[in-house]
């Protein structure tokens, strides 16, 4: 199971993008640029996936290019910041849409909804709803492995139906002459379209973070490269067609929002789909659209929690996290400890985050740090290993352009989002002492009883609840029928992580 292929960000990011860019035209440019960056990133990661056919994505590429410390930092950050951070964002989107239904679906957005709540709705209610849905899904997964694929398929279909309906309804409104007067004026000339555009580079960086959040998942192209028989032919086709389709869908939705809604309203809302439905059909239409988005968020969060819990389980068994997090409940066969850890992290991000925009900025700094590092690894390998077998090779300008924009994204928010940037830096940096404490064989660790005891918590293998599958991987003993059903999922996730930091170095050699 994985998260939905089309992110929930298209139902929440347009407001933040427009607020930071200042105009409809600049907002559309940001969405185009976000799609283009996703394409350049996917092409770069596809080359990495084809030339370094190892499981693990960025972890494997960073290890091959720069060594085990960089790979460990990626895994550490993914499990403690990126995955739960993404879960917190999705849960927050769910909370915002449901909160507007519960309080007053017809109300107008306030001047600062992206950080303080919507329509005067207290921020605590959104956080409560976000934590509640995360706890509900976590509890369901703790009791059973069955809440899965069918839910994902259903929510993805609902999301696609909603995104298909948005441009159709906008066209109908335009044909009836019921478009927003301010939008009519904006679309009347190029000058009006870009009137009021921001001149601050850092504002555009923050806008890009929100736009790129909607496209998040483009890095998954690397996972299919090794499965293709004709990589040099099939992979470019898959990347071009899939991303072109998503870009077209997102642009259609964004333009449709502006056709129906005034730009000033779009700037002030995180629940643009609800406002879109309300503008066309009244309160009932807004509620219907809000439920569609909330249901799609439920599916996305369901997939996020399921896969992340399995990654935590796999990481703990390989010594990246405390070993007890790899235990399965003997009655249900589910990774309860991993699920609880993930819920705690999601809850912390929701409670201590300042809202949707703040969480997206934090996630953006974390994720783009490793996107940049991975693509720099690609460029380094072009120099260090020019004869490396590359079944698929992207244009040299592609990773260079991607790296340049990624560097811009990481530098610009220093002044405009310093707290999120600092938090991301601290999360990533915290992995350095953990790496040397748990993965290093240095004498200063073993000579200290206290440090040796801590390191012992991370040692993989040796538990009576595990056995060996013959390939060096620890898998759960089949203590129940649920264990049998979970075995295939667990093995798949375990293979996404190298066995130890030392083994990662051996793979490189």
Coordinates of C-alpha atoms in Angstrom, one line a residue:
X1 CA 0.0 0.0 0.0
X2 CA 1.2 3.5 -0.7
X3 CA -0.2 7.0 -0.5
X4 CA -2.4 8.4 -3.2
X5 CA -0.8 9.2 -6.5
X6 CA -2.4 12.7 -6.6
X7 CA -1.7 14.6 -3.4
X8 CA -4.4 16.3 -1.2
X9 CA -2.3 19.5 -1.5
X10 CA -4.3 20.6 -4.6
X11 CA -7.2 21.2 -2.3
X12 CA -5.3 23.2 0.3
X13 CA -2.1 24.7 -1.3
X14 CA -3.6 27.2 -3.7
X15 CA -4.4 29.6 -1.0
X16 CA -0.8 29.6 0.4
X17 CA 0.6 29.8 -3.1
X18 CA -1.5 32.8 -4.0
X19 CA -0.9 34.6 -0.7
X20 CA 2.8 34.4 -1.2
X21 CA 2.9 35.3 -4.9
X22 CA 0.3 38.1 -4.7
X23 CA -1.4 37.5 -8.1
X24 CA -3.3 35.0 -10.2
X25 CA -0.6 35.0 -12.9
X26 CA 2.3 34.5 -10.6
X27 CA 0.4 31.8 -8.8
X28 CA -0.2 29.9 -12.1
X29 CA 3.6 30.3 -12.9
X30 CA 4.4 28.7 -9.5
X31 CA 2.2 25.8 -10.3
X32 CA 3.8 25.3 -13.7
X33 CA 7.3 25.6 -12.1
X34 CA 6.4 23.1 -9.4
X35 CA 5.3 20.6 -12.1
X36 CA 8.5 21.3 -14.1
X37 CA 10.7 20.8 -11.0
X38 CA 8.8 17.5 -10.3
X39 CA 9.6 16.4 -13.8
X40 CA 13.3 17.3 -13.5
X41 CA 13.5 15.6 -10.2
X42 CA 11.8 12.5 -11.4
X43 CA 14.1 12.3 -14.4
X44 CA 17.2 12.7 -12.2
X45 CA 16.0 10.0 -9.7
X46 CA 15.1 7.7 -12.6
X47 CA 18.7 7.8 -13.7
X48 CA 19.8 7.0 -10.2
X49 CA 17.4 4.2 -9.9
X50 CA 18.4 2.7 -13.2
X51 CA 22.2 3.0 -12.6
X52 CA 22.1 2.0 -8.9
X53 CA 19.6 -0.9 -8.8
X54 CA 19.5 -1.1 -5.0
X55 CA 16.4 -1.0 -2.8
X56 CA 15.9 2.1 -0.6
X57 CA 15.6 5.1 -3.0
X58 CA 17.5 8.1 -1.7
X59 CA 19.1 6.0 1.1
X60 CA 20.8 3.7 -1.4
X61 CA 21.9 6.6 -3.7
X62 CA 23.3 8.7 -0.8
X63 CA 25.2 5.7 0.5
X64 CA 26.6 4.9 -2.9
X65 CA 27.6 8.5 -3.5
X66 CA 28.7 9.8 -0.1
X67 CA 28.8 6.9 2.3
X68 CA 26.8 5.4 5.2
X69 CA 26.4 8.5 7.4
X70 CA 24.4 10.4 4.7
X71 CA 22.3 7.4 4.1
X72 CA 21.6 7.0 7.9
X73 CA 20.7 10.7 8.2
X74 CA 18.2 10.3 5.4
X75 CA 16.6 7.2 7.0
X76 CA 16.6 8.9 10.4
X77 CA 15.0 12.0 9.1
X78 CA 12.4 10.1 7.0
X79 CA 11.2 8.1 10.0
X80 CA 11.3 10.9 12.6
X81 CA 10.4 14.0 10.5
X82 CA 9.4 13.4 6.9
X83 CA 6.9 10.6 7.2
X84 CA 5.2 11.8 10.4
X85 CA 5.4 15.4 9.1
X86 CA 3.6 14.4 5.9
X87 CA 1.0 12.6 8.1
X88 CA 0.5 15.7 10.2
X89 CA -0.1 17.8 7.1
X90 CA -2.7 15.4 5.7
X91 CA -4.4 15.2 9.1
X92 CA -4.4 19.0 9.3
X93 CA -6.1 19.3 5.9
X94 CA -8.7 16.8 7.1
X95 CA -9.2 18.9 10.3
X96 CA -9.6 22.2 8.4
X97 CA -12.3 20.9 6.1
X98 CA -14.2 19.1 8.8
X99 CA -13.9 22.1 11.1
X100 CA -15.5 24.4 8.6
X101 CA -18.4 22.0 8.1
X102 CA -19.0 21.6 11.9
X103 CA -18.7 25.4 12.7
X104 CA -20.0 27.3 9.7
X105 CA -19.6 26.2 6.1
X106 CA -20.8 29.5 4.7
X107 CA -18.4 31.8 6.6
X108 CA -15.7 33.8 4.9
X109 CA -12.0 33.2 5.6
X110 CA -10.2 35.5 7.9
X111 CA -7.1 37.5 7.0
X112 CA -4.6 34.9 8.5
X113 CA -6.3 31.5 8.1
X114 CA -3.1 29.7 7.2
X115 CA -1.7 30.0 10.7
X116 CA -4.5 30.9 13.1
X117 CA -7.5 28.8 11.9
X118 CA -10.3 29.4 9.5
X119 CA -13.3 31.7 9.7
X120 CA -12.6 32.5 13.3
X121 CA -12.7 28.7 14.1
X122 CA -10.4 28.1 17.1
X123 CA -7.1 26.5 16.1
X124 CA -7.5 23.9 18.8
X125 CA -10.5 22.4 17.1
X126 CA -8.6 21.8 13.9
X127 CA -5.7 20.2 15.8
X128 CA -8.2 18.1 17.8
X129 CA -9.8 16.8 14.6
X130 CA -6.4 16.2 13.0
X131 CA -5.1 14.2 16.0
X132 CA -8.4 12.3 16.3
X133 CA -8.4 11.0 12.7
X134 CA -4.7 10.0 13.1
X135 CA -5.6 8.2 16.3
X136 CA -8.6 6.5 14.7
X137 CA -6.6 5.2 11.7
X138 CA -3.7 4.1 14.0
X139 CA -6.1 2.2 16.2
X140 CA -7.7 0.4 13.3
X141 CA -4.3 -0.6 12.0
X142 CA -3.2 -1.8 15.5
X143 CA -6.2 -4.2 15.6
X144 CA -6.0 -5.5 12.0
X145 CA -3.9 -5.5 8.9
X146 CA -7.1 -5.5 6.7
X147 CA -7.7 -1.7 6.5
X148 CA -5.8 -1.2 3.3
X149 CA -5.9 -1.5 -0.4
X150 CA -9.7 -1.2 -1.0
X151 CA -9.8 2.0 1.0
X152 CA -6.9 3.4 -1.0
X153 CA -8.6 2.6 -4.3
X154 CA -11.9 4.2 -3.2
X155 CA -10.3 7.4 -1.9
X156 CA -8.2 7.8 -5.0
X157 CA -11.2 7.4 -7.2
X158 CA -13.1 10.0 -5.2
X159 CA -10.2 12.4 -5.5
X160 CA -10.0 12.0 -9.3
X161 CA -13.8 12.5 -9.6
X162 CA -13.5 15.7 -7.6
X163 CA -10.7 17.0 -9.7
X164 CA -12.5 16.1 -12.9
X165 CA -15.7 17.9 -11.7
X166 CA -13.9 21.1 -10.8
X167 CA -12.9 22.3 -14.3
X168 CA -16.2 21.0 -15.8
X169 CA -18.2 23.1 -13.3
X170 CA -15.9 26.1 -13.9
X171 CA -16.6 25.9 -17.6
X172 CA -20.3 25.7 -17.0
X173 CA -20.1 28.7 -14.7
X174 CA -18.2 30.7 -17.3
X175 CA -20.7 29.8 -20.0
X176 CA -23.5 31.0 -17.7
X177 CA -21.6 34.3 -17.1
X178 CA -21.4 33.7 -13.4
X179 CA -17.6 34.0 -13.0
X180 CA -16.0 36.2 -10.4
X181 CA -15.9 39.9 -11.5
X182 CA -12.4 40.3 -10.1
X183 CA -11.3 37.2 -12.0
X184 CA -12.9 38.5 -15.2
X185 CA -10.8 41.7 -14.8
X186 CA -7.6 39.7 -14.0
X187 CA -7.9 37.5 -17.1
X188 CA -8.7 40.5 -19.3
X189 CA -5.0 41.3 -19.9
X190 CA -1.6 40.1 -19.1
X191 CA -0.9 43.1 -17.0
X192 CA -4.0 42.6 -14.8
X193 CA -3.2 38.9 -14.5
X194 CA 0.2 39.7 -12.8
X195 CA -1.0 42.9 -11.0
X196 CA 0.1 42.9 -7.4
X197 CA 2.8 40.1 -7.8
X198 CA 5.3 39.8 -5.0
X199 CA 8.8 41.0 -5.5
X200 CA 10.3 39.0 -2.6
X201 CA 12.3 35.9 -3.6
X202 CA 11.7 34.3 -0.2
X203 CA 7.9 34.6 -0.8
X204 CA 8.3 32.6 -4.0
X205 CA 10.3 30.0 -2.2
X206 CA 7.5 29.5 0.3
X207 CA 5.0 29.4 -2.5
X208 CA 7.0 26.7 -4.2
X209 CA 7.1 24.7 -1.0
X210 CA 3.3 24.6 -1.0
X211 CA 3.1 23.9 -4.7
X212 CA 5.7 21.2 -4.6
X213 CA 3.8 19.6 -1.6
X214 CA 0.9 18.9 -4.0
X215 CA 3.3 17.1 -6.4
X216 CA 5.1 15.2 -3.7
X217 CA 5.8 11.6 -4.7
X218 CA 7.6 12.3 -7.9
X219 CA 10.7 10.6 -6.4
X220 CA 9.0 7.2 -6.6
X221 CA 10.0 7.0 -10.3
X222 CA 13.3 5.5 -9.1
X223 CA 11.6 2.4 -7.7
X224 CA 10.2 1.3 -11.0
X225 CA 13.4 1.8 -13.0
X226 CA 14.9 -1.6 -12.0
X227 CA 11.7 -3.4 -13.0
X228 CA 11.6 -2.3 -16.6
X229 CA 12.9 -4.5 -19.5
X230 CA 13.6 -1.5 -21.8
X231 CA 14.4 1.2 -19.3
X232 CA 15.9 3.7 -21.9
X233 CA 12.5 3.6 -23.8
X234 CA 9.9 2.9 -21.2
X235 CA 11.0 5.1 -18.3
X236 CA 11.1 8.4 -20.2
X237 CA 7.6 7.6 -21.5
X238 CA 6.2 6.9 -18.1
X239 CA 7.7 10.0 -16.6
X240 CA 6.6 12.3 -19.4
X241 CA 3.1 11.0 -19.6
X242 CA 2.4 10.7 -15.9
X243 CA 3.7 14.1 -14.9
X244 CA 2.2 15.8 -17.9
X245 CA -1.1 14.4 -16.9
X246 CA -0.8 15.5 -13.2
X247 CA 0.4 19.0 -14.3
X248 CA -2.6 19.3 -16.6
X249 CA -5.0 18.2 -13.9
X250 CA -3.6 20.6 -11.3
X251 CA -3.4 23.6 -13.6
X252 CA -7.0 22.9 -14.7
X253 CA -8.1 22.9 -11.0
X254 CA -6.2 26.0 -10.1
X255 CA -7.4 28.0 -13.0
X256 CA -11.0 26.8 -12.3
X257 CA -10.7 28.0 -8.7
X258 CA -9.8 31.5 -10.0
X259 CA -12.6 31.5 -12.5
X260 CA -15.2 30.9 -9.9
X261 CA -13.6 32.6 -6.8
X262 CA -12.1 36.0 -6.3
X263 CA -8.3 35.9 -5.9
X264 CA -8.6 37.7 -2.5
X265 CA -10.8 34.8 -1.2
X266 CA -8.4 32.2 -2.5
X267 CA -5.5 33.9 -0.7
X268 CA -7.3 33.6 2.6
X269 CA -8.5 30.0 2.5
X270 CA -6.9 26.6 3.1
X271 CA -10.3 25.0 2.1
X272 CA -10.6 26.2 -1.4
X273 CA -12.6 23.2 -2.6
X274 CA -15.3 24.0 0.0
X275 CA -15.4 27.6 -1.1
X276 CA -15.6 26.5 -4.7
X277 CA -18.6 24.2 -4.0
X278 CA -20.3 26.9 -2.0
X279 CA -19.9 29.5 -4.7
X280 CA -21.7 27.3 -7.2
X281 CA -24.2 25.3 -5.2
X282 CA -24.5 27.1 -1.9
X283 CA -23.9 25.6 1.5
X284 CA -24.8 22.1 0.4
X285 CA -22.3 22.1 -2.4
X286 CA -19.6 23.3 -0.1
X287 CA -20.3 20.5 2.4
X288 CA -20.3 17.9 -0.4
X289 CA -16.9 19.1 -1.7
X290 CA -15.5 19.3 1.8
X291 CA -16.6 15.7 2.5
X292 CA -15.0 14.5 -0.7
X293 CA -11.7 16.2 0.2
X294 CA -11.9 14.8 3.8
X295 CA -12.5 11.3 2.5
X296 CA -9.5 11.5 0.2
X297 CA -7.4 12.8 3.1
X298 CA -8.6 9.8 5.1
X299 CA -7.3 7.5 2.4
X300 CA -4.0 9.3 2.0
X301 CA -3.4 9.3 5.8
X302 CA -4.4 5.6 5.9
X303 CA -1.7 4.7 3.4
X304 CA 0.8 7.0 5.1
X305 CA 0.3 5.4 8.5
X306 CA 0.4 1.8 7.1
X307 CA 3.6 2.1 5.1
X308 CA 5.5 4.3 7.7
X309 CA 4.7 1.8 10.5
X310 CA 6.2 -1.0 8.4
X311 CA 9.3 1.2 7.6
X312 CA 9.7 1.8 11.3
X313 CA 9.4 -1.9 12.0
X314 CA 12.0 -2.7 9.3
X315 CA 14.4 0.0 10.5
X316 CA 14.3 -1.2 14.1
X317 CA 15.1 -4.7 13.0
X318 CA 18.1 -3.5 11.1
X319 CA 19.4 -1.4 14.1
X320 CA 18.4 2.0 13.0
X321 CA 15.8 2.4 15.8
X322 CA 15.3 0.7 19.1
X323 CA 14.8 -3.0 18.6
X324 CA 11.5 -3.2 20.5
X325 CA 9.9 -1.1 17.9
X326 CA 10.2 -4.1 15.6
X327 CA 8.0 -6.3 17.7
X328 CA 4.7 -7.5 16.4
X329 CA 1.7 -8.0 18.7
X330 CA 1.2 -11.7 19.1
X331 CA -2.5 -11.5 19.1
X332 CA -3.1 -9.2 16.1
X333 CA 0.2 -9.6 14.2
X334 CA 0.4 -5.8 13.8
X335 CA 3.4 -3.5 14.6
X336 CA 1.7 -1.8 17.6
X337 CA 4.9 -0.2 19.0
X338 CA 5.8 1.3 15.6
X339 CA 2.2 2.5 15.1
X340 CA 2.2 4.2 18.5
X341 CA 5.6 5.9 17.9
X342 CA 4.3 7.2 14.6
X343 CA 1.1 8.5 16.2
X344 CA 3.1 10.3 18.9
X345 CA 5.2 12.0 16.3
X346 CA 2.2 13.0 14.1
X347 CA 0.5 14.4 17.2
X348 CA 3.6 16.4 18.2
X349 CA 3.8 17.9 14.7
X350 CA 0.1 18.8 14.7
X351 CA 0.1 20.3 18.2
X352 CA 3.4 22.2 18.0
X353 CA 3.1 23.3 14.4
X354 CA 1.5 26.6 13.6
X355 CA -0.8 25.4 10.9
X356 CA -0.8 24.0 7.4
X357 CA 1.7 26.5 5.9
X358 CA 4.1 26.1 8.8
X359 CA 4.1 22.3 8.5
X360 CA 4.6 22.4 4.7
X361 CA 7.6 24.7 5.1
X362 CA 9.2 22.4 7.7
X363 CA 8.5 19.4 5.5
X364 CA 9.9 21.2 2.4
X365 CA 13.2 22.1 4.1
X366 CA 13.7 18.5 5.3
X367 CA 12.7 16.8 2.1
X368 CA 14.6 19.2 -0.3
X369 CA 17.7 18.8 1.7
X370 CA 17.9 15.2 0.8
X371 CA 16.5 15.7 -2.8
X372 CA 19.4 18.1 -3.3
X373 CA 22.0 15.8 -1.8
X374 CA 20.7 12.9 -3.9
X375 CA 21.0 14.9 -7.2
X376 CA 24.4 16.2 -6.2
X377 CA 25.3 12.6 -5.8
X378 CA 24.2 12.0 -9.4
X379 CA 26.4 14.8 -10.6
X380 CA 29.3 13.5 -8.6
X381 CA 28.9 10.1 -10.1
X382 CA 28.9 11.6 -13.6
X383 CA 32.5 12.8 -12.8
X384 CA 33.8 10.0 -10.6
X385 CA 32.3 7.0 -12.4
X386 CA 31.7 8.1 -16.1
X387 CA 31.7 4.4 -17.2
X388 CA 28.9 3.4 -14.7
X389 CA 26.2 1.5 -16.5
X390 CA 23.3 3.9 -17.0
X391 CA 20.4 2.3 -18.8
X392 CA 18.7 5.6 -18.6
X393 CA 20.6 8.9 -18.7
X394 CA 18.8 12.2 -18.4
X395 CA 20.1 15.5 -19.9
X396 CA 23.0 17.0 -17.9
X397 CA 21.1 20.3 -17.6
X398 CA 18.2 18.5 -15.8
X399 CA 20.0 17.7 -12.5
X400 CA 22.0 21.0 -12.7
X401 CA 18.8 23.0 -12.9
X402 CA 17.1 20.9 -10.3
X403 CA 20.1 21.4 -7.9
X404 CA 20.1 25.1 -8.4
X405 CA 16.5 25.5 -7.6
X406 CA 16.7 23.2 -4.7
X407 CA 19.6 25.3 -3.3
X408 CA 17.4 28.4 -3.8
X409 CA 14.5 26.7 -1.9
X410 CA 16.8 25.9 1.1
X411 CA 18.4 29.3 1.3
X412 CA 15.5 31.7 0.8
X413 CA 13.2 30.8 3.7
X414 CA 16.0 31.5 6.2
X415 CA 14.6 35.0 6.8
X416 CA 10.9 34.3 6.1
X417 CA 10.5 30.9 7.8
X418 CA 13.4 30.7 10.3
X419 CA 11.7 28.5 12.9
X420 CA 10.7 25.8 10.4
X421 CA 14.2 25.9 8.9
X422 CA 15.8 25.6 12.3
X423 CA 13.5 22.7 13.3
X424 CA 14.4 20.8 10.2
X425 CA 18.1 21.4 10.8
X426 CA 17.8 20.1 14.4
X427 CA 15.9 17.0 13.3
X428 CA 18.5 16.1 10.7
X429 CA 21.5 17.0 12.9
X430 CA 20.1 14.9 15.8
X431 CA 20.8 11.8 13.6
X432 CA 24.6 12.4 13.7
X433 CA 25.1 11.4 17.3
X434 CA 22.6 8.6 17.0
X435 CA 24.6 7.2 14.0
X436 CA 27.9 7.2 15.8
X437 CA 26.3 5.8 18.9
X438 CA 24.4 3.0 17.3
X439 CA 26.3 2.2 14.1
X440 CA 29.9 2.9 14.9
X441 CA 32.3 0.2 16.3
X442 CA 34.4 2.9 18.0
X443 CA 36.0 1.8 21.3
X444 CA 34.7 4.9 23.2
X445 CA 31.2 3.5 22.8
X446 CA 31.9 -0.1 24.0
X447 CA 34.2 1.2 26.8
X448 CA 31.3 3.2 28.4
X449 CA 28.8 1.0 30.1
X450 CA 26.1 3.6 29.7
X451 CA 26.7 4.1 26.0
X452 CA 27.0 0.4 25.4
X453 CA 23.7 -0.1 27.1
X454 CA 22.0 2.5 24.9
X455 CA 23.6 0.9 21.8
X456 CA 22.3 -2.5 22.9
X457 CA 18.8 -1.1 22.5
X458 CA 19.4 -0.7 18.8
X459 CA 21.0 -4.1 18.1
X460 CA 19.0 -6.1 15.6
X461 CA 18.2 -9.8 15.8
X462 CA 18.3 -12.1 18.7
X463 CA 14.7 -11.7 19.8
X464 CA 12.5 -14.7 20.3
X465 CA 9.8 -13.0 18.3
X466 CA 11.9 -13.2 15.1
X467 CA 13.5 -15.7 12.9
X468 CA 15.7 -15.6 9.8
X469 CA 14.3 -16.0 6.2
X470 CA 17.5 -17.4 4.8
X471 CA 18.5 -14.1 3.2
X472 CA 19.8 -12.4 6.3
X473 CA 16.5 -10.6 7.1
X474 CA 14.7 -11.0 10.4
X475 CA 11.0 -11.6 9.9
X476 CA 8.3 -12.2 12.5
X477 CA 7.5 -15.7 13.7
X478 CA 4.0 -16.7 12.5
X479 CA 2.3 -16.7 15.8
X480 CA -1.2 -16.0 14.4
X481 CA -3.1 -15.9 11.2
X482 CA -2.6 -12.2 11.1
X483 CA 1.1 -12.7 11.2
X484 CA 0.9 -14.7 8.0
X485 CA -1.0 -11.9 6.3
X486 CA 1.6 -9.3 7.4
X487 CA 4.7 -11.3 6.4
X488 CA 4.8 -10.3 2.8
X489 CA 4.3 -6.6 3.6
X490 CA 7.1 -6.7 6.2
X491 CA 9.6 -8.4 4.0
X492 CA 8.9 -5.9 1.2
X493 CA 9.6 -3.0 3.6
X494 CA 12.6 -4.6 5.2
X495 CA 14.2 -4.9 1.7
X496 CA 14.0 -1.1 1.5
X497 CA 16.7 -0.8 4.1
X498 CA 20.3 -2.1 4.0
X499 CA 21.0 -4.5 6.8
X500 CA 23.6 -2.3 8.6
X501 CA 25.7 0.7 7.9
X502 CA 28.7 -1.7 7.3
X503 CA 26.7 -3.7 4.8
X504 CA 25.8 -0.5 2.9
X505 CA 29.5 0.1 2.5
X506 CA 30.0 -3.4 1.2
X507 CA 27.2 -2.9 -1.4
X508 CA 29.1 0.2 -2.7
X509 CA 32.3 -1.8 -3.0

